[in-house]
Tab-separated table of C-alpha atoms and ligand atoms in Angstrom:
chain	number	residue	atom	x	y	z
A	1	UNK	CA	0.000	0.000	0.000
A	2	UNK	CA	1.184	3.485	-0.820
A	3	UNK	CA	1.528	5.885	2.105
A	4	UNK	CA	-1.550	8.173	2.172
A	5	UNK	CA	0.640	11.307	1.949
A	6	UNK	CA	1.549	10.546	-1.669
A	7	UNK	CA	-1.131	10.563	-4.355
A	8	UNK	CA	-1.603	7.083	-5.780
A	9	UNK	CA	-0.798	6.891	-9.488
A	10	UNK	CA	-3.149	4.023	-10.230
A	11	UNK	CA	-3.119	2.603	-13.746
A	12	UNK	CA	-6.579	1.094	-13.700
A	13	UNK	CA	-8.698	4.028	-14.997
A	14	UNK	CA	-6.416	4.539	-18.036
A	15	UNK	CA	-6.311	0.778	-18.626
A	16	UNK	CA	-10.129	0.646	-18.491
A	17	UNK	CA	-10.413	3.513	-20.989
A	18	UNK	CA	-7.922	1.826	-23.326
A	19	UNK	CA	-9.808	-1.467	-23.060
A	20	UNK	CA	-13.085	0.229	-24.029
A	21	UNK	CA	-11.412	1.726	-27.123
A	22	UNK	CA	-9.777	-1.625	-28.005
A	23	UNK	CA	-13.054	-3.538	-27.626
A	24	UNK	CA	-14.758	-1.158	-30.042
A	25	UNK	CA	-11.926	-1.362	-32.597
A	26	UNK	CA	-11.681	-5.166	-32.299
A	27	UNK	CA	-15.425	-5.502	-32.980
A	28	UNK	CA	-15.149	-3.226	-36.034
A	29	UNK	CA	-12.202	-5.222	-37.365
A	30	UNK	CA	-14.026	-8.525	-36.838
A	31	UNK	CA	-17.040	-7.140	-38.669
A	32	UNK	CA	-14.786	-6.161	-41.570
A	33	UNK	CA	-13.407	-9.726	-41.745
A	34	UNK	CA	-10.132	-9.165	-39.864
A	35	UNK	CA	-10.644	-10.535	-36.345
A	36	UNK	CA	-7.501	-9.402	-34.482
A	37	UNK	CA	-5.209	-12.174	-33.250
A	38	UNK	CA	-2.194	-12.083	-30.963
A	39	UNK	CA	0.369	-14.889	-30.643
A	40	UNK	CA	2.573	-15.182	-27.549
A	41	UNK	CA	5.562	-17.475	-28.020
A	42	UNK	CA	6.511	-19.188	-24.758
A	43	UNK	CA	9.508	-21.494	-24.284
A	44	UNK	CA	9.663	-21.811	-20.514
A	45	UNK	CA	7.866	-23.625	-17.717
A	46	UNK	CA	8.465	-20.686	-15.363
A	47	UNK	CA	5.279	-20.182	-13.290
A	48	UNK	CA	5.332	-16.339	-12.980
A	49	UNK	CA	5.694	-16.217	-16.779
A	50	UNK	CA	2.769	-18.608	-17.216
A	51	UNK	CA	0.721	-16.378	-14.896
A	52	UNK	CA	1.634	-13.278	-16.924
A	53	UNK	CA	0.764	-14.956	-20.233
A	54	UNK	CA	-2.580	-16.121	-18.823
A	55	UNK	CA	-3.306	-12.547	-17.742
A	56	UNK	CA	-2.640	-11.288	-21.304
A	57	UNK	CA	-4.913	-14.020	-22.713
A	58	UNK	CA	-7.707	-13.119	-20.260
A	59	UNK	CA	-7.424	-9.414	-21.076
A	60	UNK	CA	-7.427	-10.215	-24.804
A	61	UNK	CA	-10.540	-12.376	-24.473
A	62	UNK	CA	-12.347	-9.567	-22.629
A	63	UNK	CA	-11.679	-7.158	-25.510
A	64	UNK	CA	-12.552	-9.591	-28.318
A	65	UNK	CA	-8.979	-10.321	-29.402
A	66	UNK	CA	-7.989	-13.953	-30.016
A	67	UNK	CA	-4.804	-14.823	-28.165
A	68	UNK	CA	-2.798	-17.981	-28.912
A	69	UNK	CA	-0.116	-19.197	-26.541
A	70	UNK	CA	2.414	-20.771	-28.882
A	71	UNK	CA	4.326	-23.276	-26.756
A	72	UNK	CA	7.840	-24.444	-27.525
A	73	UNK	CA	9.834	-26.896	-25.409
A	74	UNK	CA	11.775	-25.355	-22.501
A	75	UNK	CA	14.953	-26.619	-24.234
A	76	UNK	CA	14.022	-25.203	-27.663
A	77	UNK	CA	17.016	-24.091	-29.731
A	78	UNK	CA	17.422	-20.520	-31.027
A	79	UNK	CA	16.794	-21.916	-34.534
A	80	UNK	CA	13.472	-23.466	-33.461
A	81	UNK	CA	12.352	-20.198	-31.865
A	82	UNK	CA	13.422	-18.198	-34.919
A	83	UNK	CA	11.558	-20.590	-37.237
A	84	UNK	CA	8.348	-20.326	-35.191
A	85	UNK	CA	8.575	-16.512	-35.186
A	86	UNK	CA	9.034	-16.513	-38.978
A	87	UNK	CA	6.009	-18.802	-39.417
A	88	UNK	CA	3.879	-16.434	-37.345
A	89	UNK	CA	5.197	-13.539	-39.418
A	90	UNK	CA	3.958	-15.266	-42.569
A	91	UNK	CA	0.540	-16.209	-41.116
A	92	UNK	CA	-1.993	-13.620	-42.352
A	93	UNK	CA	-4.446	-14.463	-39.536
A	94	UNK	CA	-1.919	-13.375	-36.872
A	95	UNK	CA	-1.498	-9.613	-36.337
A	96	UNK	CA	0.627	-9.370	-33.204
A	97	UNK	CA	3.607	-11.475	-32.072
A	98	UNK	CA	5.290	-11.414	-28.671
A	99	UNK	CA	8.383	-13.406	-27.755
A	100	UNK	CA	7.997	-14.016	-24.036
A	101	UNK	CA	11.062	-14.138	-21.767
A	102	UNK	CA	12.764	-15.942	-20.078
A	103	UNK	CA	14.053	-18.037	-22.957
A	104	UNK	CA	15.904	-21.360	-22.814
A	105	UNK	CA	19.632	-21.272	-22.091
A	106	UNK	CA	21.489	-20.352	-25.265
A	107	UNK	CA	18.699	-18.135	-26.609
A	108	UNK	CA	18.898	-14.359	-26.202
A	109	UNK	CA	15.717	-12.376	-26.808
A	110	UNK	CA	17.554	-9.400	-28.317
A	111	UNK	CA	19.291	-11.711	-30.820
A	112	UNK	CA	16.028	-13.386	-31.898
A	113	UNK	CA	13.745	-10.365	-31.972
A	114	UNK	CA	14.670	-9.499	-35.560
A	115	UNK	CA	12.695	-12.617	-36.554
A	116	UNK	CA	9.481	-10.915	-35.358
A	117	UNK	CA	7.841	-9.263	-38.375
A	118	UNK	CA	8.166	-5.500	-37.713
A	119	UNK	CA	4.502	-4.867	-38.620
A	120	UNK	CA	3.479	-7.464	-35.969
A	121	UNK	CA	6.042	-6.387	-33.355
A	122	UNK	CA	3.463	-5.248	-30.793
A	123	UNK	CA	5.941	-5.189	-27.899
A	124	UNK	CA	8.523	-3.174	-29.820
A	125	UNK	CA	11.250	-5.823	-29.486
A	126	UNK	CA	12.622	-5.935	-33.046
A	127	UNK	CA	15.783	-3.787	-33.356
A	128	UNK	CA	14.079	-2.103	-36.294
A	129	UNK	CA	11.242	-0.922	-34.018
A	130	UNK	CA	13.731	0.282	-31.417
A	131	UNK	CA	15.792	2.067	-34.050
A	132	UNK	CA	12.731	3.781	-35.482
A	133	UNK	CA	11.688	4.818	-31.981
A	134	UNK	CA	15.142	6.297	-31.365
A	135	UNK	CA	14.934	8.122	-34.700
A	136	UNK	CA	11.550	9.600	-33.774
A	137	UNK	CA	9.759	7.600	-36.495
A	138	UNK	CA	6.420	5.779	-36.071
A	139	UNK	CA	6.977	2.386	-34.420
A	140	UNK	CA	5.425	0.180	-31.795
A	141	UNK	CA	7.183	1.095	-28.535
A	142	UNK	CA	7.787	-1.572	-25.910
A	143	UNK	CA	4.481	-1.617	-24.040
A	144	UNK	CA	5.962	-1.146	-20.559
A	145	UNK	CA	7.928	1.936	-21.582
A	146	UNK	CA	4.878	3.452	-23.268
A	147	UNK	CA	2.777	2.545	-20.212
A	148	UNK	CA	4.950	4.748	-17.992
A	149	UNK	CA	4.290	7.750	-20.253
A	150	UNK	CA	0.569	6.935	-20.377
A	151	UNK	CA	0.417	6.624	-16.584
A	152	UNK	CA	2.021	10.048	-16.144
A	153	UNK	CA	-0.324	11.523	-18.771
A	154	UNK	CA	-3.369	9.964	-17.139
A	155	UNK	CA	-2.537	11.730	-13.879
A	156	UNK	CA	-1.713	15.046	-15.500
A	157	UNK	CA	1.998	14.868	-14.694
A	158	UNK	CA	3.787	17.185	-17.108
A	159	UNK	CA	7.191	15.906	-18.226
A	160	UNK	CA	8.162	18.710	-20.641
A	161	UNK	CA	11.031	20.728	-19.227
A	162	UNK	CA	11.320	18.547	-16.137
A	163	UNK	CA	14.132	16.264	-15.067
A	164	UNK	CA	13.506	12.518	-15.077
A	165	UNK	CA	15.811	9.855	-13.653
A	166	UNK	CA	15.166	6.414	-15.141
A	167	UNK	CA	16.741	3.622	-13.100
A	168	UNK	CA	17.402	0.729	-15.505
A	169	UNK	CA	18.754	0.678	-19.065
A	170	UNK	CA	17.211	-2.482	-20.524
A	171	UNK	CA	15.977	-2.509	-24.116
A	172	UNK	CA	12.527	-3.437	-22.753
A	173	UNK	CA	12.048	-0.510	-20.386
A	174	UNK	CA	14.848	1.956	-19.612
A	175	UNK	CA	16.259	2.758	-23.060
A	176	UNK	CA	12.971	3.054	-24.984
A	177	UNK	CA	11.473	5.031	-22.110
A	178	UNK	CA	14.357	7.501	-22.324
A	179	UNK	CA	13.508	8.068	-26.008
A	180	UNK	CA	9.781	8.464	-25.316
A	181	UNK	CA	10.503	10.991	-22.553
A	182	UNK	CA	12.983	12.918	-24.716
A	183	UNK	CA	10.269	13.109	-27.388
A	184	UNK	CA	8.106	14.710	-24.692
A	185	UNK	CA	10.818	17.321	-23.984
A	186	UNK	CA	11.931	15.922	-20.634
A	187	UNK	CA	15.574	16.097	-19.571
A	188	UNK	CA	16.462	12.460	-18.987
A	189	UNK	CA	19.186	10.750	-16.979
A	190	UNK	CA	19.423	6.968	-17.388
A	191	UNK	CA	20.943	5.128	-14.400
A	192	UNK	CA	22.132	1.524	-14.092
A	193	UNK	CA	24.069	-0.812	-11.823
A	194	UNK	CA	27.351	1.029	-12.463
A	195	UNK	CA	25.941	4.482	-11.733
A	196	UNK	CA	28.032	6.054	-8.987
A	197	UNK	CA	26.080	7.800	-6.231
A	198	UNK	CA	22.610	6.685	-7.366
A	199	UNK	CA	20.742	8.332	-4.440
A	200	UNK	CA	22.162	11.759	-5.300
A	201	UNK	CA	21.379	11.364	-9.009
A	202	UNK	CA	17.765	10.307	-8.478
A	203	UNK	CA	17.203	12.804	-5.638
A	204	UNK	CA	18.011	15.614	-8.082
A	205	UNK	CA	15.158	14.585	-10.406
A	206	UNK	CA	11.575	15.868	-10.529
A	207	UNK	CA	10.375	12.419	-11.631
A	208	UNK	CA	11.965	9.061	-10.773
A	209	UNK	CA	11.139	5.885	-12.711
A	210	UNK	CA	12.363	2.701	-11.036
A	211	UNK	CA	12.835	-0.191	-13.492
A	212	UNK	CA	15.672	-2.227	-12.031
A	213	UNK	CA	13.954	-5.369	-10.771
A	214	UNK	CA	15.445	-4.871	-7.277
A	215	UNK	CA	12.893	-4.826	-4.454
A	216	UNK	CA	13.327	-1.869	-2.106
A	217	UNK	CA	16.125	-0.279	-4.189
A	218	UNK	CA	14.554	3.186	-4.130
A	219	UNK	CA	14.354	4.506	-0.566
A	220	UNK	CA	13.526	7.928	0.886
A	221	UNK	CA	17.122	9.122	0.317
A	222	UNK	CA	16.723	8.513	-3.449
A	223	UNK	CA	13.795	10.930	-3.759
A	224	UNK	CA	13.477	14.660	-3.266
A	225	UNK	CA	10.436	16.010	-1.398
A	226	UNK	CA	7.504	16.414	-3.780
A	227	UNK	CA	8.922	14.213	-6.540
A	228	UNK	CA	6.745	11.951	-8.677
A	229	UNK	CA	7.796	8.294	-8.516
A	230	UNK	CA	6.788	5.548	-10.943
A	231	UNK	CA	7.533	1.985	-9.868
A	232	UNK	CA	7.909	-0.352	-12.841
A	233	UNK	CA	9.441	-3.188	-10.825
A	234	UNK	CA	7.496	-6.417	-10.501
A	235	UNK	CA	9.337	-8.686	-8.125
A	236	UNK	CA	7.653	-11.911	-6.992
A	237	UNK	CA	7.497	-12.485	-3.225
A	238	UNK	CA	7.744	-15.939	-1.603
A	239	UNK	CA	4.016	-15.838	-0.743
A	240	UNK	CA	3.041	-15.437	-4.405
A	241	UNK	CA	2.594	-11.647	-4.297
A	242	UNK	CA	4.375	-8.862	-6.160
A	243	UNK	CA	6.457	-5.944	-4.923
A	244	UNK	CA	8.033	-3.090	-6.835
A	245	UNK	CA	11.503	-1.552	-6.674
A	246	UNK	CA	10.399	1.263	-4.377
A	247	UNK	CA	10.163	1.196	-0.584
A	248	UNK	CA	6.561	2.400	-0.773
A	249	UNK	CA	6.142	3.353	2.885
A	250	UNK	CA	9.292	5.497	3.104
A	251	UNK	CA	9.028	7.038	-0.372
A	252	UNK	CA	5.276	7.558	-0.073
A	253	UNK	CA	5.877	9.770	2.950
A	254	UNK	CA	8.157	12.083	0.944
A	255	UNK	CA	6.975	11.975	-2.682
A	256	UNK	CA	4.037	13.907	-4.115
A	257	UNK	CA	2.846	10.835	-6.007
A	258	UNK	CA	3.783	7.174	-6.291
A	259	UNK	CA	2.475	4.359	-8.481
A	260	UNK	CA	1.385	1.160	-6.711
A	261	UNK	CA	2.587	-2.373	-7.455
A	262	UNK	CA	0.474	-4.100	-8.544
A	263	UNK	CA	-2.069	-1.763	-10.151
A	264	UNK	CA	0.189	0.967	-11.553
A	265	UNK	CA	2.154	0.437	-14.773
A	266	UNK	CA	1.106	-3.218	-15.174
A	267	UNK	CA	-2.567	-2.866	-16.215
A	268	UNK	CA	-1.676	-0.184	-18.779
A	269	UNK	CA	1.122	-2.358	-20.195
A	270	UNK	CA	-1.281	-5.210	-20.897
A	271	UNK	CA	-3.849	-2.851	-22.434
A	272	UNK	CA	-1.186	-1.338	-24.710
A	273	UNK	CA	-0.138	-4.761	-26.028
A	274	UNK	CA	-3.766	-5.215	-27.078
A	275	UNK	CA	-4.039	-1.705	-28.493
A	276	UNK	CA	-0.939	-2.356	-30.585
A	277	UNK	CA	-2.505	-5.631	-31.775
A	278	UNK	CA	-5.695	-3.953	-33.042
A	279	UNK	CA	-3.559	-1.244	-34.648
A	280	UNK	CA	-1.433	-3.904	-36.335
A	281	UNK	CA	-4.618	-5.609	-37.587
A	282	UNK	CA	-5.870	-2.248	-38.874
A	283	UNK	CA	-2.380	-1.512	-40.297
A	284	UNK	CA	-2.146	1.734	-38.308
A	285	UNK	CA	1.008	2.398	-36.320
B	301	NAP	P1	16.568	-6.054	-16.617
B	301	NAP	O1	16.703	-6.382	-18.059
B	301	NAP	O2	17.099	-7.026	-15.610
B	301	NAP	O3	17.289	-4.645	-16.398
B	301	NAP	C1	17.441	-4.128	-15.131
B	301	NAP	C2	18.167	-2.806	-15.207
B	301	NAP	O4	18.287	-2.296	-13.891
B	301	NAP	C3	19.585	-2.926	-15.774
B	301	NAP	O5	19.848	-1.852	-16.644
B	301	NAP	C4	20.461	-2.862	-14.540
B	301	NAP	O6	21.720	-2.262	-14.754
B	301	NAP	C5	19.641	-1.977	-13.624
B	301	NAP	N1	19.949	-2.237	-12.231
B	301	NAP	C6	19.970	-3.434	-11.599
B	301	NAP	N2	20.341	-3.269	-10.305
B	301	NAP	C7	20.564	-1.952	-10.125
B	301	NAP	C8	20.982	-1.173	-9.031
B	301	NAP	N3	21.249	-1.732	-7.844
B	301	NAP	N4	21.105	0.157	-9.203
B	301	NAP	C9	20.836	0.731	-10.407
B	301	NAP	N5	20.436	0.044	-11.485
B	301	NAP	C10	20.307	-1.288	-11.345
B	301	NAP	O7	15.063	-5.789	-16.209
B	301	NAP	P2	13.818	-5.227	-17.092
B	301	NAP	O8	13.354	-6.289	-17.994
B	301	NAP	O9	14.150	-3.892	-17.626
B	301	NAP	O10	12.729	-5.067	-15.952
B	301	NAP	C11	12.908	-4.188	-14.860
B	301	NAP	C12	11.803	-4.395	-13.862
B	301	NAP	O11	10.584	-4.067	-14.490
B	301	NAP	C13	11.642	-5.850	-13.404
B	301	NAP	O12	11.196	-5.874	-12.057
B	301	NAP	C14	10.553	-6.375	-14.291
B	301	NAP	O13	9.840	-7.453	-13.707
B	301	NAP	C15	9.689	-5.141	-14.401
B	301	NAP	N6	8.802	-5.134	-15.567
B	301	NAP	C16	7.528	-4.748	-15.353
B	301	NAP	C17	6.629	-4.701	-16.384
B	301	NAP	C18	5.227	-4.230	-16.140
B	301	NAP	O14	4.392	-4.317	-17.006
B	301	NAP	N7	4.931	-3.669	-14.986
B	301	NAP	C19	7.032	-5.104	-17.663
B	301	NAP	C20	8.375	-5.438	-17.886
B	301	NAP	C21	9.250	-5.444	-16.812
B	301	NAP	P3	22.845	-2.903	-15.719
B	301	NAP	O15	22.378	-2.590	-17.111
B	301	NAP	O16	24.073	-2.193	-15.347
B	301	NAP	O17	22.856	-4.370	-15.420
């Protein structure tokens, strides 16, 4: 629970609004003979991943999007994964393709993502999508990165002219988010595990985005009074729950606003994967 002194940046209202729009578009597409379909390629038996994929499938079903879980063995080779991605690229009934991580040993998502057809790359994983994003050209952005911007927008947080510290530099979250924020005229600092003096760097920022996958990494000393804090982290707890990267009690007492985990970035991320899928089906970026 977020401390009551900080406003709660919940993602649910924006996710609900997106879902309503997606449901309408999916119905129109189906009526026009193009029922939207998403394929999620899974090559792991990891239970949190299975839970996440089920949650995408449930959300898809609620909006009228077909969602196939395409299972490969947990010891699938990179060649097998690449071949399956190419087949999905060639299948005209499939509009969106996601390569779910973790992958089997020996397979690296970033090295396989170029096998996802760019026009079906609804989680912005193909290097072509990332390159276009960096160049300021139309592309599907990784859904989590875009979800952070949508969450801030939904709560009226202005990023133009403000300083943002992004903690994490992955190609899934940190790097694409930096580009999206730069496009919105923010001044962005990207931090990582080799950043020296992280608390001082983040405490200088108006907005802090934590995307490191380290529970409790961001404490009160990392945040200036009145800052806005977005917690992207989703770290499983032994009792089957989820916690973010932010010490919510300590930071909530100091920040102006903090996103909860779960219920912040996550619901918007799922909705954006579906929005990208209907856009891919409609051939609109
Ligand atoms: P990742 O690939 O493991 O990247 C983590 C990043 O955090 C790396 O850049 C790493 O630095 C940095 N980092 C790690 N420890 C740090 C520390 N002590 N101080 C500063 N930086 C540190 O993870 P990811 O895929 O980007 O995911 C990040 C988090 O977001 C995870 O908890 C993940 O579960 C969550 N996530 C949530 C959603 C959602 O929808 N809510 C979606 C995707 C991911 P180096 O580069 O130096 O190693």
